[in-house]
Tab-separated table of C-alpha atoms and ligand atoms in Angstrom:
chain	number	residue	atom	x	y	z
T	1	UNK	CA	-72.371	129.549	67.715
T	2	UNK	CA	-69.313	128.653	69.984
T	3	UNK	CA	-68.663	125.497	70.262
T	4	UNK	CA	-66.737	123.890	73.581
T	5	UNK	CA	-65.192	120.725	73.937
T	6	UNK	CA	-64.376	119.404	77.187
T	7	UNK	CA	-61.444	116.613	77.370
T	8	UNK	CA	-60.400	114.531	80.425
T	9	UNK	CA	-58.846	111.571	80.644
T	10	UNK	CA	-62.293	109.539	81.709
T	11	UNK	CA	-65.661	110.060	80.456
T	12	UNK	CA	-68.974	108.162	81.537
T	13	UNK	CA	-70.312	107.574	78.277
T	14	UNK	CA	-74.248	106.958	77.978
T	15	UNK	CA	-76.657	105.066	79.877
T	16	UNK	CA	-74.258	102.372	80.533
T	17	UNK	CA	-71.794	105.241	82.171
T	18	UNK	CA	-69.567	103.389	80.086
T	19	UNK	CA	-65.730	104.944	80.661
T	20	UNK	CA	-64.182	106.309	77.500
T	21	UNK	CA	-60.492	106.708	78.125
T	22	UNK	CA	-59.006	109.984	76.929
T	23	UNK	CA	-62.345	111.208	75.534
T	24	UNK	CA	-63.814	114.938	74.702
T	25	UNK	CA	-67.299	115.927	74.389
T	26	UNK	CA	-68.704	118.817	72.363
T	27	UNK	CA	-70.629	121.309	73.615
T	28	UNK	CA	-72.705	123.508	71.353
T	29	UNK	CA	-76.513	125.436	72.158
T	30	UNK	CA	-76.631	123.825	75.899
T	31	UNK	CA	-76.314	120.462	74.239
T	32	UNK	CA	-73.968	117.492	73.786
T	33	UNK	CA	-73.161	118.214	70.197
T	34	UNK	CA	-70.576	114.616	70.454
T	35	UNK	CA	-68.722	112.670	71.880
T	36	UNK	CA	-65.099	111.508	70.554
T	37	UNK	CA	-61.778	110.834	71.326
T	38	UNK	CA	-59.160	113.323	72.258
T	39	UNK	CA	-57.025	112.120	69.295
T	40	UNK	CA	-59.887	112.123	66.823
T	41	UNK	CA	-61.299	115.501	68.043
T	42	UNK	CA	-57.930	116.886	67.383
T	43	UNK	CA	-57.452	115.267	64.223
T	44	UNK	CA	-60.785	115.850	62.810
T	45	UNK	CA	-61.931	119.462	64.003
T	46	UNK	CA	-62.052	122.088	61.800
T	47	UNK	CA	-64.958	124.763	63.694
T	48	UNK	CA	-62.799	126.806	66.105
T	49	UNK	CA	-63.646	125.844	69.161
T	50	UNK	CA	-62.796	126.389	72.653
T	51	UNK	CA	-60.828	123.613	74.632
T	52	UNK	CA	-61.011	122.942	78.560
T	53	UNK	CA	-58.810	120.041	79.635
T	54	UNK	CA	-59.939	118.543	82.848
T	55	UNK	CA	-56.867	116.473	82.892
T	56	UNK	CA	-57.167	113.726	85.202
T	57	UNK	CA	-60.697	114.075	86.283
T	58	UNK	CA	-63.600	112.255	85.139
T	59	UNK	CA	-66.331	113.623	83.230
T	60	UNK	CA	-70.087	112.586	83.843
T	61	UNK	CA	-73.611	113.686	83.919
T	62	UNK	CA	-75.052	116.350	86.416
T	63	UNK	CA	-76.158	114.547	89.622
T	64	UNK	CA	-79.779	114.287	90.121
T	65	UNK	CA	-81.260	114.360	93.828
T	66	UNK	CA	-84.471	112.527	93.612
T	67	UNK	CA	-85.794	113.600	97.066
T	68	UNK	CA	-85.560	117.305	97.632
T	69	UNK	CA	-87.062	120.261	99.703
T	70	UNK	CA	-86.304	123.490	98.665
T	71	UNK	CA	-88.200	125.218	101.724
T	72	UNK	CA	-86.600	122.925	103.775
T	73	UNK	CA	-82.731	122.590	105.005
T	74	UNK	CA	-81.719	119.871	106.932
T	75	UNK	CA	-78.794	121.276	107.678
T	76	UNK	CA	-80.298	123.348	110.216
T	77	UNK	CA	-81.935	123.121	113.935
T	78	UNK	CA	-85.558	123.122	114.136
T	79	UNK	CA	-85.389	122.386	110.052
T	80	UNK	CA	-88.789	120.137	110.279
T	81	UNK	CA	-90.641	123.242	112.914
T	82	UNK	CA	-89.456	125.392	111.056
T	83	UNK	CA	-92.234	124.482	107.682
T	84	UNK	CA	-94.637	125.801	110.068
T	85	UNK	CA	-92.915	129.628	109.673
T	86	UNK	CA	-93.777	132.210	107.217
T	87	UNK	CA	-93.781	132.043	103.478
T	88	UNK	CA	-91.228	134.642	103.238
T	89	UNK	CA	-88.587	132.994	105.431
T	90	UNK	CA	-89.221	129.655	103.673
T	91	UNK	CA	-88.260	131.552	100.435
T	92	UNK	CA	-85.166	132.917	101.872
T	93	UNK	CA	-84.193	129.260	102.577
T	94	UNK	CA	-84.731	128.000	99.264
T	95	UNK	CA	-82.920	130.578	97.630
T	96	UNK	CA	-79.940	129.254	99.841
T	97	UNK	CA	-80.668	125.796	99.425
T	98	UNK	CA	-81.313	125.853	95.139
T	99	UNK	CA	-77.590	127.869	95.369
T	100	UNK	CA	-75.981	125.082	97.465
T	101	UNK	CA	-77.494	121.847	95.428
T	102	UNK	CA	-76.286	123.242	92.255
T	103	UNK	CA	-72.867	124.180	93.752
T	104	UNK	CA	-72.281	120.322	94.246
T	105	UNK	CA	-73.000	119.321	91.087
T	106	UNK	CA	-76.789	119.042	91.055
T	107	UNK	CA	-77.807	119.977	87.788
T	108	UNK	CA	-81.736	118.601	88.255
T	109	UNK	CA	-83.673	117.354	91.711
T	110	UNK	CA	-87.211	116.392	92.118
T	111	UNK	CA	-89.024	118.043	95.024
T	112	UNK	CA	-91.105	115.946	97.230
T	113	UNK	CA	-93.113	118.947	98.536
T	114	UNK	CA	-93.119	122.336	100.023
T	115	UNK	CA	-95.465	124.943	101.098
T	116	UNK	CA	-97.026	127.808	99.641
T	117	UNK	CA	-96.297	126.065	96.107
T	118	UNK	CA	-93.006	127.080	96.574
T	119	UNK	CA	-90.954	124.641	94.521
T	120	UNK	CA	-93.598	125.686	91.761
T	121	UNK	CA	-92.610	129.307	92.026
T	122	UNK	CA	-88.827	128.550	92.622
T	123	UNK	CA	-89.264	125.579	89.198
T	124	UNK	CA	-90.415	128.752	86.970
T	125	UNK	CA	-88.558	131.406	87.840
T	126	UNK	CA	-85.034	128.608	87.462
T	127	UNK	CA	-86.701	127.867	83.879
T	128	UNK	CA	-86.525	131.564	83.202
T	129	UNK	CA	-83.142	132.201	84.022
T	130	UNK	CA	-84.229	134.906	87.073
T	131	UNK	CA	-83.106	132.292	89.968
T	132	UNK	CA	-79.997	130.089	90.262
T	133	UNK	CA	-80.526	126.492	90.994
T	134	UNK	CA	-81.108	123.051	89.374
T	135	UNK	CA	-83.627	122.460	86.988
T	136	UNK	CA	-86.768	121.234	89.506
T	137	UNK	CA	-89.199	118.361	88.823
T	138	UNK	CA	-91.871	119.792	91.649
T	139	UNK	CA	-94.821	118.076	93.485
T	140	UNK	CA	-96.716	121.260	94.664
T	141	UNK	CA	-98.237	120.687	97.956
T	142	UNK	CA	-98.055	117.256	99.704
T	143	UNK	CA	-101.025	115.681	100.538
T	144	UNK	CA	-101.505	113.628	104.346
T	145	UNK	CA	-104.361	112.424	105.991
T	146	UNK	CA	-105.171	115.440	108.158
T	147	UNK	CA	-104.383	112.963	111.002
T	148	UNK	CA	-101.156	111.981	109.432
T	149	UNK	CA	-97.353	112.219	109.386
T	150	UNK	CA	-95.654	114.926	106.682
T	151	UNK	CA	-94.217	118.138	108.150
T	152	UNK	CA	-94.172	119.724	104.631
T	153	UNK	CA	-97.416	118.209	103.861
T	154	UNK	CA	-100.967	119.381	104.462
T	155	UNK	CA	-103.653	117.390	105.849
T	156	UNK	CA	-106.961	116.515	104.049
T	157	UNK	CA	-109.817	114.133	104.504
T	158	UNK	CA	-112.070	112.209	102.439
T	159	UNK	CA	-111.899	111.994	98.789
T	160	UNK	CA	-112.970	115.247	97.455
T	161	UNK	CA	-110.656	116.833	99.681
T	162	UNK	CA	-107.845	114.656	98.625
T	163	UNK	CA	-109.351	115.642	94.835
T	164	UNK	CA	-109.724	119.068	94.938
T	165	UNK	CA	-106.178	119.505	96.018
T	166	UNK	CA	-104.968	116.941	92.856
T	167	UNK	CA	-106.459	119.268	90.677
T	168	UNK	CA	-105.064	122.303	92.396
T	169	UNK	CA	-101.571	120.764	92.117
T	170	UNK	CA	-102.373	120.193	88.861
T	171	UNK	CA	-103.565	123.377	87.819
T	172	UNK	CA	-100.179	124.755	88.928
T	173	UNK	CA	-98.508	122.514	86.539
T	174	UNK	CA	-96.620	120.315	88.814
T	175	UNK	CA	-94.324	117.674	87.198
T	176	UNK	CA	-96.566	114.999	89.808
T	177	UNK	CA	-98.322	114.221	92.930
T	178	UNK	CA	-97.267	113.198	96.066
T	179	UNK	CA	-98.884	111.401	98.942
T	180	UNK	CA	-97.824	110.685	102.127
T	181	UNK	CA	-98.757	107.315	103.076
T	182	UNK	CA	-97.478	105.992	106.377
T	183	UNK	CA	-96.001	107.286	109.645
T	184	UNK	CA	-92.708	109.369	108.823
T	185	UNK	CA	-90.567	106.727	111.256
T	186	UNK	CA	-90.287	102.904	112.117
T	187	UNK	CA	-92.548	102.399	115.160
T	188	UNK	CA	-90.444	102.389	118.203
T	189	UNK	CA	-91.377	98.833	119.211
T	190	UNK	CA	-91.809	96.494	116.267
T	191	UNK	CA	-95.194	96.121	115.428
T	192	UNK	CA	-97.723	97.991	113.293
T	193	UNK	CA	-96.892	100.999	110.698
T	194	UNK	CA	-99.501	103.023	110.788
T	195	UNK	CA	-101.037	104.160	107.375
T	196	UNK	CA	-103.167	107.120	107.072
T	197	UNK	CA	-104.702	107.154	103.888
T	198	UNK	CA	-107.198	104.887	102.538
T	199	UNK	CA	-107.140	102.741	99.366
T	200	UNK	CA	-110.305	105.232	97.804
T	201	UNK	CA	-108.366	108.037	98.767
T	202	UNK	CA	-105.131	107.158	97.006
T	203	UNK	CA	-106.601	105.404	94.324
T	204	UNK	CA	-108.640	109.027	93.646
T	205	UNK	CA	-105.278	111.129	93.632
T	206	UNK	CA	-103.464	108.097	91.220
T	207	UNK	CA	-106.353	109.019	88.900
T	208	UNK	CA	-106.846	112.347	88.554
T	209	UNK	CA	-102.547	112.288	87.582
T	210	UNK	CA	-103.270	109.804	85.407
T	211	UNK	CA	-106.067	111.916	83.574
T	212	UNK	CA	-102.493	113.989	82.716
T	213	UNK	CA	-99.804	111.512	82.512
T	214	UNK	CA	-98.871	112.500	85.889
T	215	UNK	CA	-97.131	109.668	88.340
T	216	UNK	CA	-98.240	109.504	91.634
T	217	UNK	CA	-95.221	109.712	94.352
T	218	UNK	CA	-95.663	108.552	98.049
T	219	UNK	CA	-93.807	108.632	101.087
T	220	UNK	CA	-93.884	105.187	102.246
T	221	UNK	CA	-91.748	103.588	105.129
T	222	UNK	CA	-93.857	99.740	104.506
T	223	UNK	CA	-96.306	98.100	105.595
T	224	UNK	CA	-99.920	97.758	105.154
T	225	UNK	CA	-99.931	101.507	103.713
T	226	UNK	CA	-97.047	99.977	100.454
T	227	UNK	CA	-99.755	97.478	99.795
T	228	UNK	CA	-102.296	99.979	99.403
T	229	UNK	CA	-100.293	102.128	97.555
T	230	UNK	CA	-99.654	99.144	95.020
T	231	UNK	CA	-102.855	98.613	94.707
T	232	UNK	CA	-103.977	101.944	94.210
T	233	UNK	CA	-101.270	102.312	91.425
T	234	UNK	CA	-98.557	104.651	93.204
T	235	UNK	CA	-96.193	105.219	90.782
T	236	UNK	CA	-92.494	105.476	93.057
T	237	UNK	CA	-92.031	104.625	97.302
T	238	UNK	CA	-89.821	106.989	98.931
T	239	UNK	CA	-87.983	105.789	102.054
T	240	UNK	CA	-89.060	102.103	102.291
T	241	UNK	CA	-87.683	102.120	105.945
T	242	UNK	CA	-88.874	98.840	106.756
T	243	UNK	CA	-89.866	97.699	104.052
T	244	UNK	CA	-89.964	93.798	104.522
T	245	UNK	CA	-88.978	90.788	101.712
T	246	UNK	CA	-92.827	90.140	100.818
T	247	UNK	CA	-92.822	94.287	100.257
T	248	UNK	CA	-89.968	93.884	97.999
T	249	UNK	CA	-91.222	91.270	95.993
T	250	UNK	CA	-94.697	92.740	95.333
T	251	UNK	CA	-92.626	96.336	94.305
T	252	UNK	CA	-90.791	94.036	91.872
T	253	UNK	CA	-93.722	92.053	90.413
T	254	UNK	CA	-95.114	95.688	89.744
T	255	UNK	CA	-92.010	96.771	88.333
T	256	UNK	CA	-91.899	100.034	90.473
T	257	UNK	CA	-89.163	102.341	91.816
T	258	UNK	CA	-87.984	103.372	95.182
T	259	UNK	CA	-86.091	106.211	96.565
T	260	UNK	CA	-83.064	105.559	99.118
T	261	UNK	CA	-83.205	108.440	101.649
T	262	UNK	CA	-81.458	106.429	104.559
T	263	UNK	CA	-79.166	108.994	105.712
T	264	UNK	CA	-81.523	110.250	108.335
T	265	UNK	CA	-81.357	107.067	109.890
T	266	UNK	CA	-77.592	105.856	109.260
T	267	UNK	CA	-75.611	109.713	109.525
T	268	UNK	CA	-74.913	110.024	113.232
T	269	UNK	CA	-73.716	113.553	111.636
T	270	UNK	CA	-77.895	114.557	111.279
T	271	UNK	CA	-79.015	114.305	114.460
T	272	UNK	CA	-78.208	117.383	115.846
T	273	UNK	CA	-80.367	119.549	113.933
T	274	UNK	CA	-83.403	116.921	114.686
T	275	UNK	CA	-85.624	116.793	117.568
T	276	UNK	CA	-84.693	114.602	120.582
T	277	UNK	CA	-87.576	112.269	120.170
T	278	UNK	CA	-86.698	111.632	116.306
T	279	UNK	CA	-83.183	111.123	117.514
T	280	UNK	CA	-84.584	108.834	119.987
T	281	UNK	CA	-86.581	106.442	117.115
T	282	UNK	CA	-82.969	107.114	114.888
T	283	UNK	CA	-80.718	104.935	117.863
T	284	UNK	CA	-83.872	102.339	118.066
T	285	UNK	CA	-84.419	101.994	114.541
T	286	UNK	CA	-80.835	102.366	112.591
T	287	UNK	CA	-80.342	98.445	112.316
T	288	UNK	CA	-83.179	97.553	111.383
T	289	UNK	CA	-83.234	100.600	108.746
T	290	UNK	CA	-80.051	98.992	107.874
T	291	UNK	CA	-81.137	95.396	107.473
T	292	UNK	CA	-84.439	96.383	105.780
T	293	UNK	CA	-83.025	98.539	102.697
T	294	UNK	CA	-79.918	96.487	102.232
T	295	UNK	CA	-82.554	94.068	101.370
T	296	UNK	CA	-84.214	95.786	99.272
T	297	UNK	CA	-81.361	97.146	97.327
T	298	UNK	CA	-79.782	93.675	96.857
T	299	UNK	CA	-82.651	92.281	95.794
T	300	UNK	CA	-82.780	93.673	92.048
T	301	UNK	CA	-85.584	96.309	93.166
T	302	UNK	CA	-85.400	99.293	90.503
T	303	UNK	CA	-83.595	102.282	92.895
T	304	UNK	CA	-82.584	106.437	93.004
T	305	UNK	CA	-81.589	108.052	95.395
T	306	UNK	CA	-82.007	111.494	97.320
T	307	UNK	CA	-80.860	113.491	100.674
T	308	UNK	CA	-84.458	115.101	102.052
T	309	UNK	CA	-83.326	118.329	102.486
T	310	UNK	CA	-79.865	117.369	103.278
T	311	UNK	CA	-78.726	119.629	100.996
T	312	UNK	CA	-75.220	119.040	99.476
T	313	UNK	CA	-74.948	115.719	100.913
T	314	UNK	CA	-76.099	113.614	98.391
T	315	UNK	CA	-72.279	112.046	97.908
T	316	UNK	CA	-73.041	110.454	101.344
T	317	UNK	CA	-76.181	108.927	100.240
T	318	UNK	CA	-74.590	107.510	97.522
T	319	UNK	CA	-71.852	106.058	99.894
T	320	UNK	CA	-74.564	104.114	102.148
T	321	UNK	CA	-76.366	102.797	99.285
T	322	UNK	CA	-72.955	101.222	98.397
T	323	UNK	CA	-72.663	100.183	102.442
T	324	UNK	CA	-75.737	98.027	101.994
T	325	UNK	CA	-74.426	96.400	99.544
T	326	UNK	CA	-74.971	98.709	95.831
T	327	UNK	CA	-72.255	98.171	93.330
T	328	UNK	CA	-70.891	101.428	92.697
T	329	UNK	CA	-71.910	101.274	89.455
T	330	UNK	CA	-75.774	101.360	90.118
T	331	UNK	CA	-74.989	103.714	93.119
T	332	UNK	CA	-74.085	106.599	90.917
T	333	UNK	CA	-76.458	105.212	88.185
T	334	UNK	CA	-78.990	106.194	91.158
T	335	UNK	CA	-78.356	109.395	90.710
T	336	UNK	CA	-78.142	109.941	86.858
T	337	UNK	CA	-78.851	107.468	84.566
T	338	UNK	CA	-81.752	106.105	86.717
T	339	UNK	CA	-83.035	108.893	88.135
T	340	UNK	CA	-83.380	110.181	84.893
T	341	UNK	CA	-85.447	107.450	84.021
T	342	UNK	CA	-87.892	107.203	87.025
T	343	UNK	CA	-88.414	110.671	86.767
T	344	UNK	CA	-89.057	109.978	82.538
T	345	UNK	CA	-86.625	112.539	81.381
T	346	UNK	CA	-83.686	110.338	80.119
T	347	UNK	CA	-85.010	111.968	76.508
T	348	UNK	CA	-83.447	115.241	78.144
T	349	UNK	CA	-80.784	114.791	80.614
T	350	UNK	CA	-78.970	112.158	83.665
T	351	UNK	CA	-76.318	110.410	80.818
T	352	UNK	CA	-73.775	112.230	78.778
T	353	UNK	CA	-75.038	111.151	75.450
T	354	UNK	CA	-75.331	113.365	71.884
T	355	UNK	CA	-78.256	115.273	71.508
T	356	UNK	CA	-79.216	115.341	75.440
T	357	UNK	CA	-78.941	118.656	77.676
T	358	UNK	CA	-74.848	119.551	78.382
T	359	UNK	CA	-75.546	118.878	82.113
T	360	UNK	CA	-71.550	117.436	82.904
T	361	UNK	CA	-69.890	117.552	85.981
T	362	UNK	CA	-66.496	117.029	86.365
T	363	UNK	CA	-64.959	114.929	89.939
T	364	UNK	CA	-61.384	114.171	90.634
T	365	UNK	CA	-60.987	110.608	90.539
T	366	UNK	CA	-62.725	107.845	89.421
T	367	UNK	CA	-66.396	107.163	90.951
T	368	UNK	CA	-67.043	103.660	89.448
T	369	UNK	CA	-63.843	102.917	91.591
T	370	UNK	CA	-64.442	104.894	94.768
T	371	UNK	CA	-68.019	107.001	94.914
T	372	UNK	CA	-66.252	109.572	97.723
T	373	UNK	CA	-64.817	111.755	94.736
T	374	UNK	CA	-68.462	112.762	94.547
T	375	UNK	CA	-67.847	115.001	97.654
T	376	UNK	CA	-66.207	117.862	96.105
T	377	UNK	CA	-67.479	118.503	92.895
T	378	UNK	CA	-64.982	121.035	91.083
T	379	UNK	CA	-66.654	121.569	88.156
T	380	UNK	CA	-70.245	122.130	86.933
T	381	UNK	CA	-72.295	122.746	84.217
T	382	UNK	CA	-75.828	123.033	83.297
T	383	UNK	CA	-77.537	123.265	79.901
T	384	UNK	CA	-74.486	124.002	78.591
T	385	UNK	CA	-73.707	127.362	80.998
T	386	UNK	CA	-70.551	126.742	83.418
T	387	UNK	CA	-71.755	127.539	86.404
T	388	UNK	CA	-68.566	126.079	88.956
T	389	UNK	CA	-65.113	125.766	87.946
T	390	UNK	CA	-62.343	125.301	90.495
T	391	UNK	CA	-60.153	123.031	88.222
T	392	UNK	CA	-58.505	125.909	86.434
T	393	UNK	CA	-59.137	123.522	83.303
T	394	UNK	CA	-60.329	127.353	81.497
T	395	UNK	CA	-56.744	128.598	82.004
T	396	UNK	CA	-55.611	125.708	80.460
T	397	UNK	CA	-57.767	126.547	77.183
T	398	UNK	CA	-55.911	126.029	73.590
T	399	UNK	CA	-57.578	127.428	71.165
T	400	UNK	CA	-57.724	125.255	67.764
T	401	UNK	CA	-58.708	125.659	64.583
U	1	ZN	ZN1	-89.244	114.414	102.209
């Protein structure tokens, strides 16, 4: 079995992304065999084994983009209309999309959602090795009121119609459920955030993932609808828009997580591909979109972080979460260490630690000092395959024995 060892002259070590000066870690069967020292590696290794020297870069774990569409590209006009087109087109997007995410450095990304049980059939066909992309934690279909916001979403009514879809999600094998709780956008005066489930209807979809050990995921902006979701034993609160400090507090008594998606709110750089009227509630609303998740982020509350949809942007998300007011530290924790952990597979992957999958990217720089390196992403591997490599660190190989 070959064995690789990567060196570099940084390495985020374990769930503390602790930095390991002039480290090296072994490769072998898609996993992180160890993790050493350059100078003991080369004192103590015996197996032949290849050698890539990364030189100055850091090594860390593959990012993880906690709120993904894989139908859906953000990157695009008419990106939210465009869920209503066929299932083929949709599929043609997503084979673009999974491409693109891995390309800059995401190595897993949960998917809040997408038609046709798309992410399912894009999830299976990654596992088997016919489709390139991250590995995908999936949510099958999206459930809304049938009144309700959730353009990836379908609308349903009454419990047994909120039920019977569960199960269908369920019976597809999807890695949890997701609800979508409140309107998509701050209202444009202050004032009321409309919610469109109620608390029997989300406390019958909590349940019937609970009957398989399956969290329960909602889109959430605040308000009454967060309260309801609490109650009704939602596991994670995407968005949290305006989320307020009695919101935050209650999310913290529960000990739950939320997911930082404020880019659509805060990247002037998005709102050409959305329509006028979003773009509209995006000028009235940034501030206070500001004001409300700074809050919340300062406050101790248990955070990832994702794009939605904004696919190979994740580095910027990263970059406002630090903006309103994240250490670094915990920014980029948001998108390995802890979004391994909400997600409940830090037994698998999100730290570079022995035993765990060899998902490693490799960034020029240091991004404990300054999170931009994330931008360009050089180098990236997952489950132990290269898949990226612009750092020429294979040409600089020495083989050792
Ligand atoms: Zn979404």
């Amino acid at each position: 079995m070959e064995h690789l060892a990567l060196t570099a002259k940084n390495i985020l070590k374990g769930s503390g992304l602790a930095p390991l000066a002039d480290g090296c870690v072994i490769v072998s069967d898609g996993k992180i065999e160890k993790i050493t020292t350059k100078e003991a590696f080369f004192r103590e290794s015996t197996d032949h084994c290849r050698v890539m020297d990364f030189g100055n870069c850091t090594l860390m774990p593959g990012l993880i983009e906690c709120h993904n569409h894989v139908g859906m590209d953000a990157r695009l006009p008419q990106h939210l209309e465009s869920m209503e087109g066929p299932e083929a087109m949709l599929a043609l997007t997503a084979v673009k999309t999974l491409h693109d995410d891995l390309m800059s450095g995401v190595t897993t990304a949960r998917c809040m959602g997408d038609r046709f049980y798309l992410d399912v059939t894009c999830r299976n066909e990654i596992k088997k090795g016919t489709l390139t992309g991250p590995e995908l934690l999936v949510a099958g279909i999206g459930m809304r009121g049938i009144h309700g916001h959730g353009y990836v979403g379908l609308g349903h009514s009454g419990t047994e119609e909120f039920r019977k879809r569960s199960r269908e999600n369920l019976s597809k094998n999807v890695d949890f459920l997701k609800v979508f709780l409140t309107a998509g956008s701050p209202p444009l005066a202050p004032g009321w955030i409309p919610y469109y489930m109620t608390l029997e209807e989300i406390r019958t979809v909590v349940e019937e993932g609970k009957q398989l050990n399956k969290m329960t995921c909602a889109h959430c902006i605040g308000g009454k609808g967060l309260q309801l979701g609490v109650e009704a034993g939602v596991d994670v609160f995407d968005h949290i828009y305006c989320i307020n400090e009695e919101q935050i507090e209650l999310l913290k008594k529960h000990n739950k997580w939320v997911v930082l998606t404020s880019g659509i709110f805060l990247d002037p750089e998005r709102e050409p591909f959305c329509p006028p009227a979003f773009v509209e509630n995006v000028h009235k609303n940034r501030e206070l979109v500001f004001r409300c998740v700074s809050k919340a982020v300062t406050s101790g509350l248990r955070f990832t972080i994702g794009t939605d949809a904004y696919h190979t942007f994740l580095y910027k998300e990263v970059a406002y979460a630090c903006d309103m007011g994240a250490a670094a530290v915990d920014a980029v924790k948001g998108v390995t260490v802890n979004a391994a952990r909400m997600c409940r597979i830090d037994d698998k992957t999100g730290t570079l630690t022995e035993g765990l999958r060899a998902d490693i990217i490799a960034v020029r720089g240091n991004p404990l000092e300054n999170v931009s390196c994330l931008a360009a992403i050089p180098f990236v591997m997952k489950g132990g395959r290269i898949v990226k490599d612009e750092t020429a660190a294979g040409n600089r190989e020495a083989a050792i024995f």
